[in-house]
Coordinates of N, CA and C and ligand atoms in Angstrom, one line a residue:
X1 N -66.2 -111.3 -98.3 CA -67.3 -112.3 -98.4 C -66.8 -113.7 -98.0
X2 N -67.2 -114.4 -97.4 CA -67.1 -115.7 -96.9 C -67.9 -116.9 -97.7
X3 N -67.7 -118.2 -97.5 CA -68.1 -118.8 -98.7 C -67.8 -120.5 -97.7
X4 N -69.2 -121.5 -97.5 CA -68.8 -122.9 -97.4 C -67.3 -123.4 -97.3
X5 N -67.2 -123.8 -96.3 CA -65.6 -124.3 -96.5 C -65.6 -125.4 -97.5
X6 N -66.1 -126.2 -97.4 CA -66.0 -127.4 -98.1 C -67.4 -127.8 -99.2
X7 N -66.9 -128.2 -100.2 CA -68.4 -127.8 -101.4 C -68.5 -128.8 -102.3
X8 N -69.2 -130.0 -102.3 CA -69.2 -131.3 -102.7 C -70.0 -130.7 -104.3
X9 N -69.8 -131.6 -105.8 CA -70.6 -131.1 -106.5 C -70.3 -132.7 -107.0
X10 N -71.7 -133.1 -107.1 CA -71.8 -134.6 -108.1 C -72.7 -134.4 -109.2
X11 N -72.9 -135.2 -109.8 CA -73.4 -135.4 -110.8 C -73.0 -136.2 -111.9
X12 N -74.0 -136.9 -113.1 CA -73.2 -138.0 -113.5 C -72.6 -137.1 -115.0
X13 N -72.0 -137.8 -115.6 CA -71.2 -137.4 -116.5 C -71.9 -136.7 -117.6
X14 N -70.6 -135.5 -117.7 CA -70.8 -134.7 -118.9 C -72.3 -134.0 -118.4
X15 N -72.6 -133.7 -117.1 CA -73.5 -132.2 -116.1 C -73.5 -131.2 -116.1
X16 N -72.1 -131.3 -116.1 CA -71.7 -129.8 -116.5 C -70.5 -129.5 -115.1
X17 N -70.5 -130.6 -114.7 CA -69.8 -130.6 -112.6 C -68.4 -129.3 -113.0
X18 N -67.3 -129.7 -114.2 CA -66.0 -129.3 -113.9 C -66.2 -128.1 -114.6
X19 N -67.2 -127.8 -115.2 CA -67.1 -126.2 -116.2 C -67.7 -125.5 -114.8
X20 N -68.3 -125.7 -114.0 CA -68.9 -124.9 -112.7 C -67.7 -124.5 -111.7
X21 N -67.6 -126.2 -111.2 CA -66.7 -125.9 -110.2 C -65.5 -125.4 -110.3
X22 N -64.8 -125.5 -111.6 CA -63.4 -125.0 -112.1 C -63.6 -123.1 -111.8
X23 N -65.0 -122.7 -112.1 CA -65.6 -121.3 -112.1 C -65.7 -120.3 -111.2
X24 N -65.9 -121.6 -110.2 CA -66.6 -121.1 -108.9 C -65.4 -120.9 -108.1
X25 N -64.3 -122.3 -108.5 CA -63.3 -122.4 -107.6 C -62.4 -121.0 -108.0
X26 N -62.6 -120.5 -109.2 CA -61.3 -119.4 -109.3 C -62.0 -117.9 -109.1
X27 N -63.5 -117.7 -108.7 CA -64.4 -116.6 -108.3 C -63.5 -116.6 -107.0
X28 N -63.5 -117.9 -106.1 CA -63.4 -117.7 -104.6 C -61.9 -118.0 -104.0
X29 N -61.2 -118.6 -105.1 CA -59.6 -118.7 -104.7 C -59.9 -120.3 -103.8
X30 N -60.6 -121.1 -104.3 CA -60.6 -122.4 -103.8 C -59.5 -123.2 -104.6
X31 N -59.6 -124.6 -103.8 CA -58.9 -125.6 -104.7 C -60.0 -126.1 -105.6
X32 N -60.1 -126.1 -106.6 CA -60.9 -126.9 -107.9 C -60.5 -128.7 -107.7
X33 N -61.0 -130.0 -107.1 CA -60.3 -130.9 -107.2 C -61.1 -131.8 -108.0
X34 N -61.2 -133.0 -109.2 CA -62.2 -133.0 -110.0 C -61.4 -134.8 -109.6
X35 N -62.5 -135.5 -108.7 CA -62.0 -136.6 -108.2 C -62.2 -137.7 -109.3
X36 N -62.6 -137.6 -110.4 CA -62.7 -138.3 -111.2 C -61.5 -139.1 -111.9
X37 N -60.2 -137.8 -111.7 CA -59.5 -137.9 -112.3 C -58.4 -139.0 -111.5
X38 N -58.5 -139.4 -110.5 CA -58.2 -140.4 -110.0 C -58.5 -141.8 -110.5
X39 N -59.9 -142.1 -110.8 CA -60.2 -143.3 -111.0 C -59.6 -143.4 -113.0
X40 N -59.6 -142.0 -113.3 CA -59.2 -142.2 -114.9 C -57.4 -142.7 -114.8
X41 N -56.6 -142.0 -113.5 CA -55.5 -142.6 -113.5 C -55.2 -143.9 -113.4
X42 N -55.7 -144.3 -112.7 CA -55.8 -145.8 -112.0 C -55.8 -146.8 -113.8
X43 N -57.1 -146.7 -114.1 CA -57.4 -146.8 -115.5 C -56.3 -147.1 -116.1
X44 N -56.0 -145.4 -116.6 CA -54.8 -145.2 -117.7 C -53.4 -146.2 -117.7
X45 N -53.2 -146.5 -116.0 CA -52.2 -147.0 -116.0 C -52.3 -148.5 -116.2
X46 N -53.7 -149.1 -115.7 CA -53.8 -150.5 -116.3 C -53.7 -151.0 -117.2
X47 N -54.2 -149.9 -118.1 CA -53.9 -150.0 -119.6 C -52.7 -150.1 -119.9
X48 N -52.0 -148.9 -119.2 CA -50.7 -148.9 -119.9 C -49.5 -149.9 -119.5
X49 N -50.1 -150.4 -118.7 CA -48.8 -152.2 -118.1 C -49.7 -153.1 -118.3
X50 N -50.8 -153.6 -119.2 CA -51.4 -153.9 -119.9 C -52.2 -155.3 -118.7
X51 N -52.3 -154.5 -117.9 CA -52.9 -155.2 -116.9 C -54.4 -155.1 -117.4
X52 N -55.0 -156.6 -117.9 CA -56.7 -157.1 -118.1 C -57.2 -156.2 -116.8
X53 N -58.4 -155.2 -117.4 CA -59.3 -154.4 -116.5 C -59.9 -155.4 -115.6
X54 N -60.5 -157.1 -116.6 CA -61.0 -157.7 -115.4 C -60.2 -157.8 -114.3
X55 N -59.3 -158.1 -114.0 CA -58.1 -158.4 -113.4 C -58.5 -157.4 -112.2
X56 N -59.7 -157.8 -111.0 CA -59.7 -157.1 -109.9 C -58.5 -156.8 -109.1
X57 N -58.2 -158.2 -108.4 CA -56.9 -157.8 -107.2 C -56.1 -157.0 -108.0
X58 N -55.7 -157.5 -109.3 CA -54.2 -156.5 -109.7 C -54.8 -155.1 -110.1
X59 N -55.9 -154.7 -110.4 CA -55.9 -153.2 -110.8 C -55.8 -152.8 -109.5
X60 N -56.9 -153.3 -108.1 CA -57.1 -152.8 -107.0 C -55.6 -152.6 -106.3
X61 N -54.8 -153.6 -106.7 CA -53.4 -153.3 -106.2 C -52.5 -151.9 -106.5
X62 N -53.1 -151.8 -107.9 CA -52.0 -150.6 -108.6 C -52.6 -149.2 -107.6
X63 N -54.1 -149.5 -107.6 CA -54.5 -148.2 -107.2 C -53.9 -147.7 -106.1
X64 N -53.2 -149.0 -104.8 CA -53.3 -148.6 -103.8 C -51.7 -148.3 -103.5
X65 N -51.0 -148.1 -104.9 CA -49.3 -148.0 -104.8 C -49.6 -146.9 -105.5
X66 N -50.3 -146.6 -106.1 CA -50.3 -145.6 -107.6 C -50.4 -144.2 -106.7
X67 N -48.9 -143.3 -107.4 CA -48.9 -141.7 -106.9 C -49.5 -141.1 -107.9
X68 N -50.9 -140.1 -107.2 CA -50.9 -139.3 -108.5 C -51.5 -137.8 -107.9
X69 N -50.6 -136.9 -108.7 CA -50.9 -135.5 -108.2 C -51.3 -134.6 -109.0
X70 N -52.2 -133.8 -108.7 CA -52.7 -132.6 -109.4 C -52.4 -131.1 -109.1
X71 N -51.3 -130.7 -110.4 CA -51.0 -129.2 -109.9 C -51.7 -128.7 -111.2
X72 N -51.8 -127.2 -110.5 CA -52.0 -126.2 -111.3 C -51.3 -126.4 -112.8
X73 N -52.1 -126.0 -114.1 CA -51.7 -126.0 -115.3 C -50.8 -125.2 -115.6
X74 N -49.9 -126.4 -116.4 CA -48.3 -125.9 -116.6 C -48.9 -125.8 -118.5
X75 N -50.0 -125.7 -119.2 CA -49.6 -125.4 -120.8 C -51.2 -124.8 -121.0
X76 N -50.7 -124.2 -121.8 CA -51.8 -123.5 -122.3 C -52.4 -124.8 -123.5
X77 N -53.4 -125.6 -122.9 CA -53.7 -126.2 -124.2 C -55.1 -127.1 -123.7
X78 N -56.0 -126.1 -123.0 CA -57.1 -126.3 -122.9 C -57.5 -127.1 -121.8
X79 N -56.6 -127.0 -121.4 CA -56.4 -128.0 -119.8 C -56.7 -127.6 -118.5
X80 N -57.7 -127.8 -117.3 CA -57.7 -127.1 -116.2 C -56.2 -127.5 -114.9
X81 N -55.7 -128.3 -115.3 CA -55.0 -128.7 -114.2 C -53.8 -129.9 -115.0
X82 N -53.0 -129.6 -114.5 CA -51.8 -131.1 -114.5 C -52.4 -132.5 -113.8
X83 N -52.3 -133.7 -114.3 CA -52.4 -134.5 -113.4 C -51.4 -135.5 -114.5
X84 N -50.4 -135.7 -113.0 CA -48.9 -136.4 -113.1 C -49.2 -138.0 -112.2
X85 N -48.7 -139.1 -113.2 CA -49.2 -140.7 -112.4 C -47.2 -140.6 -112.6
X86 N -47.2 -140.9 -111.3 CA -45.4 -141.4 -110.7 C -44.8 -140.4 -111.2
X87 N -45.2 -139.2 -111.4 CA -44.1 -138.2 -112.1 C -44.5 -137.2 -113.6
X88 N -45.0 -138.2 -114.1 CA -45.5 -138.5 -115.7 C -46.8 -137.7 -116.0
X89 N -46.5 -136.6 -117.0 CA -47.7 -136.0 -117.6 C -49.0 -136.8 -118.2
X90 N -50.0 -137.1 -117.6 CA -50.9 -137.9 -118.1 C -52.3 -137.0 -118.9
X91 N -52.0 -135.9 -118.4 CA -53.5 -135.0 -118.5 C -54.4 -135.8 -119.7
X92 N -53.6 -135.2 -121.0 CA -54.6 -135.9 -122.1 C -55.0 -137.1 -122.4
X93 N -54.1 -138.0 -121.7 CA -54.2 -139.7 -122.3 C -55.6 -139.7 -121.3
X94 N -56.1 -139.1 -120.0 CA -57.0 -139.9 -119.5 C -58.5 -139.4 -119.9
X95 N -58.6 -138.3 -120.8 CA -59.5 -138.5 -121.7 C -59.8 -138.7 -123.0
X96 N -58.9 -140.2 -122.9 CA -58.7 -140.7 -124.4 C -60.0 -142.0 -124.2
X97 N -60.8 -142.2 -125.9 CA -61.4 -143.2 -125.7 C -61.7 -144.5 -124.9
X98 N -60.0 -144.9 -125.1 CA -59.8 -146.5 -124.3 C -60.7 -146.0 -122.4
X99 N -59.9 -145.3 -122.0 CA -60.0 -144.8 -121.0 C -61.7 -144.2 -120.3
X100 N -62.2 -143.6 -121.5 CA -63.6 -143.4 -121.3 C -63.9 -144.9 -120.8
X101 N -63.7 -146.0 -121.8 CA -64.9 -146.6 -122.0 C -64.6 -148.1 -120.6
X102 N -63.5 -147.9 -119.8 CA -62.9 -148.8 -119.0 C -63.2 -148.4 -117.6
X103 N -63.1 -147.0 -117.7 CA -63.0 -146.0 -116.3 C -64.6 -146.3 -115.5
X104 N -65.3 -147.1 -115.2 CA -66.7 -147.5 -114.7 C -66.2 -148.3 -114.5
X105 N -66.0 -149.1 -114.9 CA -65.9 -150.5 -114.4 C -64.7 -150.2 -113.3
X106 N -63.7 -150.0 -113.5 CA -62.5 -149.8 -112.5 C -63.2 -149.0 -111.7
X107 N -64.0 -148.3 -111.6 CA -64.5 -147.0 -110.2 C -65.7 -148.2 -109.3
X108 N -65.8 -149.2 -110.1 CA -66.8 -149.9 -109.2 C -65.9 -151.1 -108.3
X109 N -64.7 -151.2 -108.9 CA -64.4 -152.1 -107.4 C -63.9 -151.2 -106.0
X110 N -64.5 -152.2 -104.8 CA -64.2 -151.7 -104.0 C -63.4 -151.3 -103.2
X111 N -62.4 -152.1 -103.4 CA -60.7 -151.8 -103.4 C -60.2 -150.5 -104.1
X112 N -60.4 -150.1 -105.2 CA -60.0 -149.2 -105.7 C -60.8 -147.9 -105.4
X113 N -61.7 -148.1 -104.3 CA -62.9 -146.8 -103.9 C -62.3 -146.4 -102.8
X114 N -62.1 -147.3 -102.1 CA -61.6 -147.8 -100.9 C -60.2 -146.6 -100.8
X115 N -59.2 -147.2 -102.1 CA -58.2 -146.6 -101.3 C -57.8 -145.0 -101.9
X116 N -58.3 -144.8 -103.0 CA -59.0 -143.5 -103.9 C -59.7 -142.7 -102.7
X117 N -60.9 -143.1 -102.2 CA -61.3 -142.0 -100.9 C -61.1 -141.6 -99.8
X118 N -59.8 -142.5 -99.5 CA -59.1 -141.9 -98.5 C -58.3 -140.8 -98.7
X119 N -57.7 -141.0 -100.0 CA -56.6 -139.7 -100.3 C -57.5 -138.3 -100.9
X120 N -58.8 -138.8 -101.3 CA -59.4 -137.7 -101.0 C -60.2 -137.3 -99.7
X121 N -60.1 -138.1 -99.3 CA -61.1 -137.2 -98.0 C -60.1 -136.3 -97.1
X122 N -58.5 -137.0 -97.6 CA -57.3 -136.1 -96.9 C -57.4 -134.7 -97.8
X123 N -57.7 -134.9 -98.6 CA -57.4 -133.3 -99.2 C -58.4 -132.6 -99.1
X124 N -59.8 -133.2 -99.2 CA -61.0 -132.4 -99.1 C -61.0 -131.8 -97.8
X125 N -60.6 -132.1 -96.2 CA -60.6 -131.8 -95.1 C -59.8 -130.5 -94.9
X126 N -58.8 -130.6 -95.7 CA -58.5 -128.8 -95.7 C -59.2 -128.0 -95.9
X127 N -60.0 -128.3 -96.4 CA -60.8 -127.2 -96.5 C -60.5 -126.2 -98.1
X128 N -61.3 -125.2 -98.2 CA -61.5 -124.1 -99.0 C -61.1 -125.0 -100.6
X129 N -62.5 -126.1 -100.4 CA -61.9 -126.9 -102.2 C -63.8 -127.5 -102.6
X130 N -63.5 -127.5 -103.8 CA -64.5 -127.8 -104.3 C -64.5 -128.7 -105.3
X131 N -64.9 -130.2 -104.6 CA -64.3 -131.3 -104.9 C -66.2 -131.6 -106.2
X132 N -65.4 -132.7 -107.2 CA -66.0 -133.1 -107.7 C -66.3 -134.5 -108.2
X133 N -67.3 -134.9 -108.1 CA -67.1 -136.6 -108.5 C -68.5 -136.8 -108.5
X134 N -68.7 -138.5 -107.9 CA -70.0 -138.7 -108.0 C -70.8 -139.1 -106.6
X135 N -70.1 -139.0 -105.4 CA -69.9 -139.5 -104.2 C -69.6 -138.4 -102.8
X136 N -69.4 -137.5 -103.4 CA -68.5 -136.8 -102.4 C -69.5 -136.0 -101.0
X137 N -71.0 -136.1 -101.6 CA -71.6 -136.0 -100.8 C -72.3 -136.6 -99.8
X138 N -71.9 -138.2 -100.6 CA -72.5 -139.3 -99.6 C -71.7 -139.9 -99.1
X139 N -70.3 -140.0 -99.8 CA -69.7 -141.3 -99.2 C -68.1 -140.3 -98.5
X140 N -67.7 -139.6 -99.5 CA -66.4 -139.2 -99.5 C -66.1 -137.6 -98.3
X141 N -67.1 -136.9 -98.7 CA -67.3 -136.0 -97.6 C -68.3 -135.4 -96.9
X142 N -69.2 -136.6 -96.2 CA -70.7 -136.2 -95.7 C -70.5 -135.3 -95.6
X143 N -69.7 -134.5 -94.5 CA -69.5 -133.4 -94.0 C -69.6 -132.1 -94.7
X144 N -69.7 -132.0 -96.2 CA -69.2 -131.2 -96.3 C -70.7 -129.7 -96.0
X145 N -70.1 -128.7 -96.7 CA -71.0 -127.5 -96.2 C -72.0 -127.4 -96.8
X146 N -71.9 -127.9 -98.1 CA -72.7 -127.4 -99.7 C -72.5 -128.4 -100.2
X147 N -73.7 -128.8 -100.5 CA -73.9 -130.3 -101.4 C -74.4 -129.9 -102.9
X148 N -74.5 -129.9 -103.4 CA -75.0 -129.4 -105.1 C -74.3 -130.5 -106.1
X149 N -75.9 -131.1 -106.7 CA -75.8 -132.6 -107.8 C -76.6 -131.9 -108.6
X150 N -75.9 -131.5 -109.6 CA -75.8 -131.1 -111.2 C -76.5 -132.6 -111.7
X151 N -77.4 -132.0 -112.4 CA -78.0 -133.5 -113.6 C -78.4 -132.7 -114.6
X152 N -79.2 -133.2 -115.7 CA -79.1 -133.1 -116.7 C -79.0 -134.0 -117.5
X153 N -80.4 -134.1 -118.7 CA -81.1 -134.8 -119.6 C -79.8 -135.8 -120.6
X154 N -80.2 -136.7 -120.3 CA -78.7 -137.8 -121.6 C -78.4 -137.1 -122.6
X155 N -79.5 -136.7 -123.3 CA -79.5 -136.3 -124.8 C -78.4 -135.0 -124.5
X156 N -78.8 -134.3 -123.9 CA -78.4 -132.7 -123.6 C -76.7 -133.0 -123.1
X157 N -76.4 -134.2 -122.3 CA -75.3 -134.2 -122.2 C -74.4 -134.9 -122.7
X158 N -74.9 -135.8 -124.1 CA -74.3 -136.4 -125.0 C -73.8 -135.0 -125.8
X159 N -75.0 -134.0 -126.4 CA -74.2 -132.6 -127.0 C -73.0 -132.2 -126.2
X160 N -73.1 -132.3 -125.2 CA -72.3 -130.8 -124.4 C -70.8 -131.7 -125.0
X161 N -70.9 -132.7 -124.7 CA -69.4 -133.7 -125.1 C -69.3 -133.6 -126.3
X162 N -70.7 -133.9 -126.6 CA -70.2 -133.8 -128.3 C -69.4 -132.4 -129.1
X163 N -69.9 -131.3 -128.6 CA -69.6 -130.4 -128.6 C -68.0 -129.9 -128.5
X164 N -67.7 -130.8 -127.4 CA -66.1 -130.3 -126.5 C -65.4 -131.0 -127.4
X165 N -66.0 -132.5 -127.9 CA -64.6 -133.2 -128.7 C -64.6 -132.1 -129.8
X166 N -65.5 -132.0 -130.6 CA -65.7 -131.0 -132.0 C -64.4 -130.2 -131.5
X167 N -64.5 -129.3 -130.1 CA -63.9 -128.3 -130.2 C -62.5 -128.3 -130.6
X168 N -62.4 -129.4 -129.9 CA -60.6 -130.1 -129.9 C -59.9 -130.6 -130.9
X169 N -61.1 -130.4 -132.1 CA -60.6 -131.4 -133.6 C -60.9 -132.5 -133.9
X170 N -61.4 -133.2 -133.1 CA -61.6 -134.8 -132.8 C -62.9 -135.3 -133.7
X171 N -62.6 -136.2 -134.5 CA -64.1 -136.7 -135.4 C -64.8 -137.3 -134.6
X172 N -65.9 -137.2 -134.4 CA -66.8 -138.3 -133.6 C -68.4 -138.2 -134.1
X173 N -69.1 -139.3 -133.5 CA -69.8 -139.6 -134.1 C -71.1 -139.4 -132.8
X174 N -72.2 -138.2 -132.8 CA -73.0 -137.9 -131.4 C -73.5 -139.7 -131.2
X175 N -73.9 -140.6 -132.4 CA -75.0 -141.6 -131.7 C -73.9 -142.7 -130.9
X176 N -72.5 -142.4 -130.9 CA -72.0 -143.2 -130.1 C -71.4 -142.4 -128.7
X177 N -71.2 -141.5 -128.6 CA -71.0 -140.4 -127.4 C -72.2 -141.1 -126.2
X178 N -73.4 -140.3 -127.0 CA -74.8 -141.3 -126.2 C -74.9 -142.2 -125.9
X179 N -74.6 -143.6 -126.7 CA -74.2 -145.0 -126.3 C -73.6 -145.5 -125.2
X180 N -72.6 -144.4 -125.4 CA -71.4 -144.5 -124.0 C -71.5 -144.2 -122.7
X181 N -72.3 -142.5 -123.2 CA -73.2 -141.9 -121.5 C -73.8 -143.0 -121.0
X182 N -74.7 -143.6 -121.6 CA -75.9 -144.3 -121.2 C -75.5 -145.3 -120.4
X183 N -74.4 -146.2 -121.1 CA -73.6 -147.4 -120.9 C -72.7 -146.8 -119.0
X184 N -72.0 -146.0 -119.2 CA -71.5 -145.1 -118.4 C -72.2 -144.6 -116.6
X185 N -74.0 -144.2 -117.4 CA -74.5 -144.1 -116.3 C -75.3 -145.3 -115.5
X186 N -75.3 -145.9 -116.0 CA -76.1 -147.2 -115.8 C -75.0 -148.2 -114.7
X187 N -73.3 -148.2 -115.6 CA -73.1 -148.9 -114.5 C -72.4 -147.4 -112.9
X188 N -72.1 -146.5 -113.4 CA -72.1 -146.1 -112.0 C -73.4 -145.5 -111.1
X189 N -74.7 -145.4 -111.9 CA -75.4 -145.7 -110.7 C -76.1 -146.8 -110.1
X190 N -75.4 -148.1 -110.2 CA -76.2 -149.2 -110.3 C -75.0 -150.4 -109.4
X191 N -73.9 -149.3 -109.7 CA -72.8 -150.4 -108.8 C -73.3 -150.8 -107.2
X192 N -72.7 -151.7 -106.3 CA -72.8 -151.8 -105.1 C -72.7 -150.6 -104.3
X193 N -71.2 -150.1 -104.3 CA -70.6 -149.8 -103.4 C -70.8 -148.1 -103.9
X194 N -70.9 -147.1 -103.4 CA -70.8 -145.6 -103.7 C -71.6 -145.0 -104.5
X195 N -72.6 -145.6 -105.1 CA -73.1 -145.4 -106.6 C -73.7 -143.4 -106.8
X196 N -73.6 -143.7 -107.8 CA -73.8 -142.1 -108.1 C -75.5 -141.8 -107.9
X197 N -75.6 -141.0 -106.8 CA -76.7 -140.5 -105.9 C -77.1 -138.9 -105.4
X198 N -77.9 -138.8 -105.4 CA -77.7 -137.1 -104.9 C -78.5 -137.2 -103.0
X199 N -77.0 -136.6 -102.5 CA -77.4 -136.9 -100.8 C -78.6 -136.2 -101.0
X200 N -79.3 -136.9 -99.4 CA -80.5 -136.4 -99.2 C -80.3 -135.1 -98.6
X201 N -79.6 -134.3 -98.3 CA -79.3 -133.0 -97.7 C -78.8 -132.2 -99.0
X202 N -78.6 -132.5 -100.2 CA -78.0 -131.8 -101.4 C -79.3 -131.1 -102.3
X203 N -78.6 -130.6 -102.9 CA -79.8 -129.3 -103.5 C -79.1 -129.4 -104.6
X204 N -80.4 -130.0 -105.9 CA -80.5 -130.6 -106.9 C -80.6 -129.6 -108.2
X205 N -79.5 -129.3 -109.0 CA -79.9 -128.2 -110.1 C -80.0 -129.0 -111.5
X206 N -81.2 -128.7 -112.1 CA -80.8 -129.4 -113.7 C -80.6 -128.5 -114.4
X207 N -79.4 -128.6 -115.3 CA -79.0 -127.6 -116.1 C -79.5 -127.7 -117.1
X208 N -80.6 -128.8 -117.8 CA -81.2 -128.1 -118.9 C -80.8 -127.0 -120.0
X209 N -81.6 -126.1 -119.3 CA -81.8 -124.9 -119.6 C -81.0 -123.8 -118.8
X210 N -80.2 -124.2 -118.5 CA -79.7 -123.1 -117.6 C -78.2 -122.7 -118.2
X211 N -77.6 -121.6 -118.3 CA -76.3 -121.3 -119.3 C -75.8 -121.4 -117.7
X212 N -74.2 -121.4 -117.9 CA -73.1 -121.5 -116.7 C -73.5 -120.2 -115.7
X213 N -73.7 -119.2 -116.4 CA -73.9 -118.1 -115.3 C -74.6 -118.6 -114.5
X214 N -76.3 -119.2 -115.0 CA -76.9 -119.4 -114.2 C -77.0 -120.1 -113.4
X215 N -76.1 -121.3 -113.8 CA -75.9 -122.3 -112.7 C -75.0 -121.6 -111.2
X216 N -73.8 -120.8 -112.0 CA -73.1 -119.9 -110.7 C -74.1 -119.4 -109.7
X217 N -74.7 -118.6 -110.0 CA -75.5 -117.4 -109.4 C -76.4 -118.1 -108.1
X218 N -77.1 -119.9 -109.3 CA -77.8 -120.2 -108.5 C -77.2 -121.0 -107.1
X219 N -75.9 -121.1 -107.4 CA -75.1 -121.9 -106.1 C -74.2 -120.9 -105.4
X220 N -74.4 -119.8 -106.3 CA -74.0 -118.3 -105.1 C -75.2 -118.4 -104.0
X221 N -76.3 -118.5 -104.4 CA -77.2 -118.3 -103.4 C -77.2 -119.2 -102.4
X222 N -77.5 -120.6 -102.7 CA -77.2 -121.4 -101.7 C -75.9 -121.6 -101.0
X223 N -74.7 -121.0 -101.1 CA -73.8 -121.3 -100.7 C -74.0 -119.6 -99.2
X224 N -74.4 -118.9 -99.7 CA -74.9 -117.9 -98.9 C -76.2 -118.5 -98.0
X225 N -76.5 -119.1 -98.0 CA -77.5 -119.5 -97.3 C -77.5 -120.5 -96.1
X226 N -76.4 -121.4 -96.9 CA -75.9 -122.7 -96.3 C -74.8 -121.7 -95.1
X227 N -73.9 -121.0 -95.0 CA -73.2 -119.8 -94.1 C -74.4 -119.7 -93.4
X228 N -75.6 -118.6 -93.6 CA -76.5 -118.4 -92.4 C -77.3 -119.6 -91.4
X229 N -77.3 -120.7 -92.3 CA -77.7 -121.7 -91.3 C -77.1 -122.1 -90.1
Ligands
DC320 O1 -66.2 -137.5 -113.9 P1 -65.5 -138.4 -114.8 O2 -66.2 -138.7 -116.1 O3 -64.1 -138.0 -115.0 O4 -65.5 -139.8 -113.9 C1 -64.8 -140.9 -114.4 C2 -65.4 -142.2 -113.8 O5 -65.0 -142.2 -112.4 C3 -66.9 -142.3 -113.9 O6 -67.2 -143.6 -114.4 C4 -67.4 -142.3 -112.5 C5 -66.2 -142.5 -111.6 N1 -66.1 -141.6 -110.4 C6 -66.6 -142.2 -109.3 O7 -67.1 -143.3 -109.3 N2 -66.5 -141.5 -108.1 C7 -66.0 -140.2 -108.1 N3 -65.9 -139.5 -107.0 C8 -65.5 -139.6 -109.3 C9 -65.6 -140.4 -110.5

């Protein structure tokens, strides 16, 4: 079977983007790359040299020195992937609160989009990966073969989180999860530069109602289709 070389999936947070594409990517032996996790690095590390988020030029600077790599998962502890900033295990710190609630604002300067999309549009060009973010279809890899923007109702995707922290142990509280989405999508679809959009050539699924299978099956089909064209 043959399959899109390259397979852009956006959508705004908590869609459902990385429970798909992580699915789809290990159906088809692709790379899973979940580009978000770049701008949460960038983030994590401002925090952690306690560089003020306002502080444009200097976060924009970190981004554009900052090594960060994503291997295959070295622990069994609920994790899809490693991601190492200069060497350094970061996986869990970058979906720690601080980090939720900073990581927008840092994805909207342009400097830090700037030099974040280059290093992905290098890896997405290989080919056989199915990249994830909020852009990849407009800005980061027009090109690619298969465009698919996952959305899905606030409420519905304040549960789905709400849901995942539960699973992990974590107290939380749903009416502020929602505060955060909200807060979250507003400023990334509303920034200048990249904003979270579904290309005009992308094929729009709302998961609602639709369980994972369904979402697979339904981007089995277009991904078969997008090949015949
Ligand atoms: O998907 P996520 O929640 O890990 O994304 C974190 C933040 O990064 C979110 O505010 C949107 C931003 N982002 C982006 O602007 N462009 C991407 N390609 C991926 C993520």
């Amino acid at each position: 079977m043959s399959y899109p070389k390259i397979v852009a999936i956006d959508g705004p947070a908590a869609s459902g983007k990385t429970t798909i594409a992580n699915q789809l990517a290990e159906r088809w032996k692709y790379l899973f790359f979940d580009t978000g996790v770049m701008y949460r690095a960038v983030t994590w590390l401002a925090l952690e040299k306690q560089i003020p988020i306002k502080d444009e030029p200097a976060v924009s600077a970190l981004a554009e020195k900052i090594q960060i790599d994503i291997e295959p998962s070295s622990k069994d502890d609920g994790r899809e992937y490693d991601v190492l900033v200069d060497g350094v295990d970061v996986t869990w710190h970058l979906r720690s609160p601080k980090v939720d609630a900073k990581v927008s604002k840092v994805s909207a300067y342009p400097a830090v989009r700037k030099a974040l999309t280059k290093q992905q549009r290098r890896i997405g060009l290989r080919g056989k990966v199915i990249m994830v973010g909020r852009d990849i279809g407009t800005v980061v890899l027009p090109e690619a073969d298969l465009k698919i923007f996952l959305d899905a109702d606030v409420d519905e995707r304040a549960r789905r989180r709400f849901n995942q922290r539960v699973d992990r142990g974590e107290r939380v509280e749903f009416s502020k999860i929602l505060k955060k989405l909200k807060k979250r999508d507003k400023i990334d679809s509303t920034r200048e530069i990249a904003p979270l959009c579904a290309a005009s050539d992308a094929v729009v699924i709302n998961t609602d109602t639709l369980s994972v299978i369904d979402v697979l099956s339904e981007i089995e089909k277009y991904a078969q289709e997008s090949i015949k064209d």
